[in-house]
Tab-separated table of C-alpha atoms in Angstrom:
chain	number	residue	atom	x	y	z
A	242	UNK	CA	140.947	112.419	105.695
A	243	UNK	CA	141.678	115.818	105.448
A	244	UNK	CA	142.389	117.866	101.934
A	245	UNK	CA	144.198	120.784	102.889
A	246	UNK	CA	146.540	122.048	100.627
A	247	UNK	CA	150.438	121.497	101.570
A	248	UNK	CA	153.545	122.875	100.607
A	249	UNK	CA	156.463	120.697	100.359
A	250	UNK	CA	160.153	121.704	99.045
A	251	UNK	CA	161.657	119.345	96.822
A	252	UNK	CA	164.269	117.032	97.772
A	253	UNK	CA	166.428	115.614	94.691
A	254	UNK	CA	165.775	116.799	91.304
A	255	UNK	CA	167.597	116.325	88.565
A	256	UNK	CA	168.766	118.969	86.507
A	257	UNK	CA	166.927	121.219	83.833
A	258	UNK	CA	168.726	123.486	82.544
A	259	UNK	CA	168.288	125.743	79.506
A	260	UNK	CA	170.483	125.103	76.087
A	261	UNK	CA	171.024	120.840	77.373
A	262	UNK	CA	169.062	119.658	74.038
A	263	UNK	CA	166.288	120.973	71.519
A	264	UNK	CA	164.287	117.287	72.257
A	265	UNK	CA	162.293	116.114	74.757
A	266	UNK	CA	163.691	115.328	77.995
A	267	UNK	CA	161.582	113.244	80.769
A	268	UNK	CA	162.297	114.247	84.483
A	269	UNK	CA	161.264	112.273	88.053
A	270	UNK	CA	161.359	114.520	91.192
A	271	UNK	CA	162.063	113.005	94.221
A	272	UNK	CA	159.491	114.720	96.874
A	273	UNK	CA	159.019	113.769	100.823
A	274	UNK	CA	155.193	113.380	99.298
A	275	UNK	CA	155.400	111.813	96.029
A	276	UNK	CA	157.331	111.916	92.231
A	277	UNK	CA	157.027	114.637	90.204
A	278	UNK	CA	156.889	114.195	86.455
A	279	UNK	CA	158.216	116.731	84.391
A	280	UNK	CA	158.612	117.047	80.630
A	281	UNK	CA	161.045	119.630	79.122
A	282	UNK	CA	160.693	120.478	75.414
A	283	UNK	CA	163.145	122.360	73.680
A	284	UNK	CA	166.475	124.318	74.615
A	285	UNK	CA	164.530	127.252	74.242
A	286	UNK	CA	166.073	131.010	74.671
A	287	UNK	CA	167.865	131.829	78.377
A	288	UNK	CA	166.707	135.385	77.605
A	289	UNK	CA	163.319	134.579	77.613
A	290	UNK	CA	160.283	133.034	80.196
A	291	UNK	CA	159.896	129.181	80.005
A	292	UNK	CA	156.481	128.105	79.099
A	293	UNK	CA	155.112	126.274	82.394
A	294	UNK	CA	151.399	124.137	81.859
A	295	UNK	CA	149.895	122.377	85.030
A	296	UNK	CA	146.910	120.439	84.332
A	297	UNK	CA	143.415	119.943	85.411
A	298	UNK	CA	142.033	117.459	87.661
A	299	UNK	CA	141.278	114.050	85.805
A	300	UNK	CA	143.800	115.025	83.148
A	301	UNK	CA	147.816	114.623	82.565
A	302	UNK	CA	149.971	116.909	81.086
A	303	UNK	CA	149.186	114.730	77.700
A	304	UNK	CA	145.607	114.920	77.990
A	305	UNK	CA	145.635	117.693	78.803
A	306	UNK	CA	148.166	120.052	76.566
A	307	UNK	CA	148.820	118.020	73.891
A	308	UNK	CA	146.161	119.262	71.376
A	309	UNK	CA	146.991	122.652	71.882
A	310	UNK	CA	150.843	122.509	71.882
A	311	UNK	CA	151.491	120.162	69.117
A	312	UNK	CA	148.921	122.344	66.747
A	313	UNK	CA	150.660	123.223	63.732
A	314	UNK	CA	150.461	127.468	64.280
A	315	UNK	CA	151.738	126.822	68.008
A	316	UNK	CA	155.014	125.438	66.572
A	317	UNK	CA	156.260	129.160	65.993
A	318	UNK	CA	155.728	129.356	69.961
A	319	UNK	CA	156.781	126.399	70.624
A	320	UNK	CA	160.416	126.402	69.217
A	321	UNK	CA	161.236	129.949	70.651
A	322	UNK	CA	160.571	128.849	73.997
A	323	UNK	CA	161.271	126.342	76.818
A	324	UNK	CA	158.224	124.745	77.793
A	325	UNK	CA	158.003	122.475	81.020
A	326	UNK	CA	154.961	120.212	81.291
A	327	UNK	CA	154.221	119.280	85.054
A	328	UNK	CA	152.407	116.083	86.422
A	329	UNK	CA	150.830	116.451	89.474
A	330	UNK	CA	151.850	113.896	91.713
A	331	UNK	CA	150.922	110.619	90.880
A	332	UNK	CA	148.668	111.932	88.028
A	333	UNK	CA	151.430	110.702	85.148
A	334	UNK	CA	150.770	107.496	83.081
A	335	UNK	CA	152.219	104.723	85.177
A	336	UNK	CA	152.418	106.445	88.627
A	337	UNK	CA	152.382	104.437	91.434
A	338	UNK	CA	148.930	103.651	93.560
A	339	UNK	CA	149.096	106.066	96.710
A	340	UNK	CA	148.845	104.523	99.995
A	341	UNK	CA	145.289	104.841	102.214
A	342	UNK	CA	145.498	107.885	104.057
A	343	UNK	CA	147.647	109.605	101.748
A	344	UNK	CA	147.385	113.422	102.131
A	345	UNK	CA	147.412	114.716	98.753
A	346	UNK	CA	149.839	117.926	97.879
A	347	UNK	CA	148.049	120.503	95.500
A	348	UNK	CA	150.575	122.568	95.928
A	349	UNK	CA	154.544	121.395	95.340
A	350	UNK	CA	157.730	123.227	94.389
A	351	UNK	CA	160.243	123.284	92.007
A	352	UNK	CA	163.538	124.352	91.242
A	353	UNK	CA	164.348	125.336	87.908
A	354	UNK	CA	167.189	127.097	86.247
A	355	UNK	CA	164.743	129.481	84.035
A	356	UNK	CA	164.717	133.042	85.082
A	357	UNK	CA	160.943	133.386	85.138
A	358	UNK	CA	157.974	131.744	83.538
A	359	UNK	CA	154.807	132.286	82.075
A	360	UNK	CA	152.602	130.143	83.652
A	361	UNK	CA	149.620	128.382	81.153
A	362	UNK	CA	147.118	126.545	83.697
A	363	UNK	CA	143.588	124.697	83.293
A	364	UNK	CA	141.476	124.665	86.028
A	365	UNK	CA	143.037	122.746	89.286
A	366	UNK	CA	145.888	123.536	87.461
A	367	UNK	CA	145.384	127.709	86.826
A	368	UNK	CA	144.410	127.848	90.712
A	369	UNK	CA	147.745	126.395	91.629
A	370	UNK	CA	149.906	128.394	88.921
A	371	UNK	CA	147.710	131.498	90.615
A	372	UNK	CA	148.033	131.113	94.285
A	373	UNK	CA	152.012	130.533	93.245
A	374	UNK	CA	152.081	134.002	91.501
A	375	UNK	CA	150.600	136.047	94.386
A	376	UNK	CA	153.230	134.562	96.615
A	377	UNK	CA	155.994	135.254	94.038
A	378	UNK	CA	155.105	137.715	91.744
A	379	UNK	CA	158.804	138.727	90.504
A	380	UNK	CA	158.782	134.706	89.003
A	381	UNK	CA	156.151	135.164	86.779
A	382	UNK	CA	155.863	137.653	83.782
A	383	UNK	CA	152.383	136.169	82.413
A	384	UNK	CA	149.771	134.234	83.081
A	385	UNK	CA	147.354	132.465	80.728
A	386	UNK	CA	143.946	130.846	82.765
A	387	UNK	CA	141.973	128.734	81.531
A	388	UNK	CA	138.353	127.427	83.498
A	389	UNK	CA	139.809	129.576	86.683
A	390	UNK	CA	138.400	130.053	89.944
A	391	UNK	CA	140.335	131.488	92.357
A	392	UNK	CA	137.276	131.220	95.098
A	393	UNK	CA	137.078	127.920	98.025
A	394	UNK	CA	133.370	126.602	97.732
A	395	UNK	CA	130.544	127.904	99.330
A	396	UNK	CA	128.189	125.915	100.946
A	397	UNK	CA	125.637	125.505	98.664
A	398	UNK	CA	128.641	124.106	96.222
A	399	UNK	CA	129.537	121.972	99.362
A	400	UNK	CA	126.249	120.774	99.467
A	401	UNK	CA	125.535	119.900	95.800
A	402	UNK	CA	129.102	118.056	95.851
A	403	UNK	CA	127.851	115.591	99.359
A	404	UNK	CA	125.129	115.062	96.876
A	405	UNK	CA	127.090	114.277	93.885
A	406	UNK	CA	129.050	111.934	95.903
A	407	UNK	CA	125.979	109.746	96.732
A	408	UNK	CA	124.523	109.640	93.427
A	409	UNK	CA	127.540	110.203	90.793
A	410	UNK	CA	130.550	108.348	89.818
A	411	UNK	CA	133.900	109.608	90.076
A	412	UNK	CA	134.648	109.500	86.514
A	413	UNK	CA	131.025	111.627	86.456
A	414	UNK	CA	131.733	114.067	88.559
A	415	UNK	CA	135.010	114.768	86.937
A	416	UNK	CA	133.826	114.791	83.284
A	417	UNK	CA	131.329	117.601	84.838
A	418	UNK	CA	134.096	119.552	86.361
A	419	UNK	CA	135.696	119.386	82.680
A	420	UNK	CA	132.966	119.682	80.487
A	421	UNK	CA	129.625	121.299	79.909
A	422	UNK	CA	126.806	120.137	80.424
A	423	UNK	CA	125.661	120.457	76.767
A	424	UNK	CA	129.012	118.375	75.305
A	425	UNK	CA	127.956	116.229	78.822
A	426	UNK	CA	124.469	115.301	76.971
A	427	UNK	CA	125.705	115.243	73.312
A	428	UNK	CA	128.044	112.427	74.867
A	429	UNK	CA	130.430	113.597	72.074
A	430	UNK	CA	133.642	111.626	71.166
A	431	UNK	CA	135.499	113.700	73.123
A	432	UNK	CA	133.595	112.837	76.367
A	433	UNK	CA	133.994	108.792	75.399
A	434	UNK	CA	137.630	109.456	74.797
A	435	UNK	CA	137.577	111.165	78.239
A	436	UNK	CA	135.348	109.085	80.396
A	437	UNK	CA	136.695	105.630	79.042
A	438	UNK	CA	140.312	106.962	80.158
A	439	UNK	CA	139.466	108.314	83.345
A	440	UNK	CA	136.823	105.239	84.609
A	441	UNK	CA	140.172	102.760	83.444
A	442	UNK	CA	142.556	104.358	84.613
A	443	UNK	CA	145.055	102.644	86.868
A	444	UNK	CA	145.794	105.652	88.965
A	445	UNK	CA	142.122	105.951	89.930
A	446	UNK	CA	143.002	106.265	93.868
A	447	UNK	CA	145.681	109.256	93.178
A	448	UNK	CA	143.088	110.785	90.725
A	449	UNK	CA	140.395	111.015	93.539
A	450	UNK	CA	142.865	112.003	96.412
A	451	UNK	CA	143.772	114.560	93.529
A	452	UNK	CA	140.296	115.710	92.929
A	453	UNK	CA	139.008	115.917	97.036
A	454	UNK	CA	142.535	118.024	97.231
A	455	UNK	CA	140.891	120.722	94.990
A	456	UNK	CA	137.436	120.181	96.415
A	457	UNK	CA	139.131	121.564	99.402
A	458	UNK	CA	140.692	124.481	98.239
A	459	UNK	CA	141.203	127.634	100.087
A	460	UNK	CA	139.966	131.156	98.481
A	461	UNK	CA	142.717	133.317	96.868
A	462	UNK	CA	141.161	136.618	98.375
A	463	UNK	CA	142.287	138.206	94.887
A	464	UNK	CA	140.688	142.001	95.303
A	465	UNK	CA	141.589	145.213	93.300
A	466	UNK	CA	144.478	145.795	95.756
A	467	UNK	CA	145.455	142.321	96.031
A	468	UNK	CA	145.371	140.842	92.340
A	469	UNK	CA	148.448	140.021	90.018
A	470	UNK	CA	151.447	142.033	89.240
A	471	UNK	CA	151.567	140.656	85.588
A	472	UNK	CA	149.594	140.477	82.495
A	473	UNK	CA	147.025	137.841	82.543
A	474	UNK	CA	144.418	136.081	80.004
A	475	UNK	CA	141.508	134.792	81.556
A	476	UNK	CA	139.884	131.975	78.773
A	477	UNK	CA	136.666	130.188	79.413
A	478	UNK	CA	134.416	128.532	77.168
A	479	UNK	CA	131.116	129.743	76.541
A	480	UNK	CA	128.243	127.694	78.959
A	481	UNK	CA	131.503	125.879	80.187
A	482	UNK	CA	131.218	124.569	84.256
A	483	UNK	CA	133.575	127.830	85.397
A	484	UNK	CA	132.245	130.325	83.409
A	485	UNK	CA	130.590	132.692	86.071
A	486	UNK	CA	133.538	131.927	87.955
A	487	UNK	CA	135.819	133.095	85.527
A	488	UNK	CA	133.793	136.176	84.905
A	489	UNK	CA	133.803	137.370	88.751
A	490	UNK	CA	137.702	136.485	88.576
A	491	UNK	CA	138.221	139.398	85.579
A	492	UNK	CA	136.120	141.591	87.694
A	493	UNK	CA	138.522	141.744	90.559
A	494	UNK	CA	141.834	141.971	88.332
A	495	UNK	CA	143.446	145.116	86.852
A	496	UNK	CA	141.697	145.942	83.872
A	497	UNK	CA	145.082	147.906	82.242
A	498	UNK	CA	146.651	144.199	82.429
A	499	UNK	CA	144.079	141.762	81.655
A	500	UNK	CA	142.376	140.091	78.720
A	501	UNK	CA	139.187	138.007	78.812
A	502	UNK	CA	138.573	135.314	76.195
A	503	UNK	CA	135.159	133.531	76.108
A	504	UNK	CA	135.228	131.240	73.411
A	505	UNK	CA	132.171	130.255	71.400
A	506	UNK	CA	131.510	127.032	70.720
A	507	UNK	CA	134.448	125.688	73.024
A	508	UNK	CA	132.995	123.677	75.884
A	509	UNK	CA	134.176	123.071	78.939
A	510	UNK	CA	138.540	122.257	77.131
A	511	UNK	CA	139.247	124.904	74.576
A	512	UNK	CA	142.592	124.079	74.672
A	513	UNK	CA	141.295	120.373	73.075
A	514	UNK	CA	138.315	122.125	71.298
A	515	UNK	CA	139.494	125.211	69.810
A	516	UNK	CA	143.591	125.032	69.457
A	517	UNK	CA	143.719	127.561	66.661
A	518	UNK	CA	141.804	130.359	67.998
A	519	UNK	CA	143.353	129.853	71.593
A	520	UNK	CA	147.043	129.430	69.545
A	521	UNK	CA	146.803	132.764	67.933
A	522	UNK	CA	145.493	134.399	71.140
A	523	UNK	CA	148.756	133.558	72.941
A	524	UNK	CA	150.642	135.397	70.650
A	525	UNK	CA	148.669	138.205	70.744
A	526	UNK	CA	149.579	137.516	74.298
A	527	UNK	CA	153.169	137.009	74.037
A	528	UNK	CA	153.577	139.920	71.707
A	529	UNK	CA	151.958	141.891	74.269
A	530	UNK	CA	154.490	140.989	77.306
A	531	UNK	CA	157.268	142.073	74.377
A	532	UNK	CA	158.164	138.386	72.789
A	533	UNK	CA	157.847	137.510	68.936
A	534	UNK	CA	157.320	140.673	67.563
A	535	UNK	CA	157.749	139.958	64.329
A	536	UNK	CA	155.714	136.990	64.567
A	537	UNK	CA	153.256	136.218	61.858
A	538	UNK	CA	149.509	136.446	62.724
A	539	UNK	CA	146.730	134.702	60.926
A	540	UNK	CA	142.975	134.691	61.301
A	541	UNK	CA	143.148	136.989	64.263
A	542	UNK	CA	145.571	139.637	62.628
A	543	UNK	CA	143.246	139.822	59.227
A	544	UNK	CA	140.323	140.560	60.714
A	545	UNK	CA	141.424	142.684	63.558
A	546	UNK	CA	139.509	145.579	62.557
A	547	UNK	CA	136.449	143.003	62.145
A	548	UNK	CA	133.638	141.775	64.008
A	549	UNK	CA	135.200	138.698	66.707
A	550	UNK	CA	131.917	137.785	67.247
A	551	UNK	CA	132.395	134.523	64.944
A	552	UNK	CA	135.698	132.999	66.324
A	553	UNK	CA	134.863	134.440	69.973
A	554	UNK	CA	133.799	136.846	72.181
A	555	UNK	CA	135.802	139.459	74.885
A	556	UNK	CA	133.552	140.118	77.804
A	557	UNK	CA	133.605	143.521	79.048
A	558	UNK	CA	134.137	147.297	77.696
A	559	UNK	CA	137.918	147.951	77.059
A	560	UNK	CA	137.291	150.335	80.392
A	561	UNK	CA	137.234	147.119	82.280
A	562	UNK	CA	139.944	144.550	80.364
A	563	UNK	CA	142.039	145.143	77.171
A	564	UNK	CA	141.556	143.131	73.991
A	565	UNK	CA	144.130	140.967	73.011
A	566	UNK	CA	144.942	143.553	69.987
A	567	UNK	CA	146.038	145.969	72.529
A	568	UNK	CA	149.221	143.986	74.421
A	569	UNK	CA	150.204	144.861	77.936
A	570	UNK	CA	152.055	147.977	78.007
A	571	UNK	CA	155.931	148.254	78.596
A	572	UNK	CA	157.235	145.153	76.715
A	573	UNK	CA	160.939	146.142	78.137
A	574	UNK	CA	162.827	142.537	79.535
A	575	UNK	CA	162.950	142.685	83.193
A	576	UNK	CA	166.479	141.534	84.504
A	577	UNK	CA	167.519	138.059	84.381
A	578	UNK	CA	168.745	137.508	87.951
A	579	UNK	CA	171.131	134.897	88.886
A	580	UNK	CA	169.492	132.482	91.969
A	581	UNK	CA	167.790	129.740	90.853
A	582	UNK	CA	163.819	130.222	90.581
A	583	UNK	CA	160.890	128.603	92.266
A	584	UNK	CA	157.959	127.400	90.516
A	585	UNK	CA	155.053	125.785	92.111
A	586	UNK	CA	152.647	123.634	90.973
């Protein structure tokens, strides 16, 4: 069965539009290859980005986000913006079983009402919210990536994975892909949480025909000439599985623009293991594009002038990528347009 990415328009949606409710509104999309699930939180502010998350392989927009956007500091975020949690297909709690032969989409899109958004991806997840921005670079005014690689797999990784197929589970192979190898042999609570709800899970089928789909990725070709138009923060946990990967992936971007984050002590899920220092980077980040100015800072803004060496560490010279301290430059609101957008995921 083949795993090459597709890209599908969508169908029937129903409507999400900015300013219908500050609660939480649940959303099906109809697609020729699958539902979508979508969660909306908030009304948010029509003058601002919505906050878009797709998830990583294995995971659900739950699993996945919920840690990090229902920590206490990211409430401040949280309630001045929109923010849209996609499902990949058939990923959601309660999807329906996928028929044999099904070709998986890794790539879908979607109409929303939101001028642009800033796009917060983790792994399968940041590839797909990447590949989209290349493409449409005018719908996206930031992008936070975490465990990215924006490379297909060589053949020695298409080796080692024939391998891994022989001798390792699913639910193995994925909780590698997610975690470290050092949380892996810990077998901490979070990798029993994780590998009791993947190895259950009734979706199994759709998570494999999920996980094959991103196997089969195709390279991103991001170069100096050819990288994003936005500001971007690269995060990766320190010994996590995408660590040189995310390294190489700063190298090619435009240092003026970009911040790397490699977190200490994090593992292969900062967003599950370190929510706090990952919550007050984002506003550094937001407060860089020219959102929440006046928000208030904690840890991070203290100890500014301070060592980071403790709560994490930025790779490379400020010659190569900015700190978060520094923001992008500009901050001015680009023009709200008045077509619908397209967001992919």
């Amino acid at each position: 069965m083949t795993t090459e990415m597709q890209e599908i328009a969508i169908t029937e949606e129903k409507p999400l539009l900015p300013g219908q409710s500050d609660t939480v509104k649940e959303h099906r999309v109809e697609t020729p290859l699958g539902v979508l699930h979508v969660m909306v939180h908030g009304a948010g502010n029509v003058r601002r980005p919505a906050i878009l998350t797709f998830h990583d392989v294995g995971m659900d927009s739950k699993s996945c986000f919920s840690t990090l956007f229902k920590f206490e500091e990211m409430q401040e975020i949280v309630k001045n913006f929109t923010v849209v949690h996609v499902d990949a297909p058939g990923q959601e709690d309660g999807a329906a079983i996928y028929p044999a032969g099904y070709v998986p989409l890794l790539i879908t899109f979607l109409w929303f009402s939101f001028r642009t958004i800033i796009g917060v991806g983790v792994g399968a997840g940041a590839y797909i919210l990447s590949k989209f921005t290349l493409s449409n670079p005018e719908a996206v005014e930031g992008l936070v990536l975490i465990n990215v690689d924006t490379n297909s797999r060589g053949w020695m990784d298409w080796a080692a994975q024939k391998l891994s197929n022989l001798t390792s589970s699913l639910t193995d192979q994925i909780l590698s892909h997610l975690f470290s190898q050092e949380e892996m042999s810990a077998n901490t609570e979070l990798i029993q949480t994780h590998r009791e709800r993947v190895s259950k899970a009734p979706n199994l089928i759709n998570i494999e025909l999920f996980w094959k789909s991103y196997q089969g990725r195709r390279d991103l070709d991001i170069e100096r000439n050819n990288t994003f138009k936005c500001p971007v923060m690269l995060v990766v946990g320190d010994q996590a599985p995408y660590e040189e990967a995310a390294v190489e992936c700063n190298s090619k971007l435009d240092p003026t623009t970009t911040s790397f984050l490699k977190m200490a002590d994090a593992g292969g899920m900062p967003q599950l293991t370190q929510p706090s220092k990952l919550t007050e980077a984002f506003k550094y980040f937001i407060q860089g594009m020219g959102y929440m100015a006046s928000s208030c800072m904690t840890r991070l803004s203290r100890s500014r002038t301070t060592s980071l060496s403790s709560s994490y560490s930025m790779e490379g010279s400020r010659s190569r990528s900015r700190t978060l301290s520094q923001g992008s430059q500009g901050g001015q609101l680009p023009p709200s347009p008045s077509h619908t957008m397209e967001v992919s995921c």
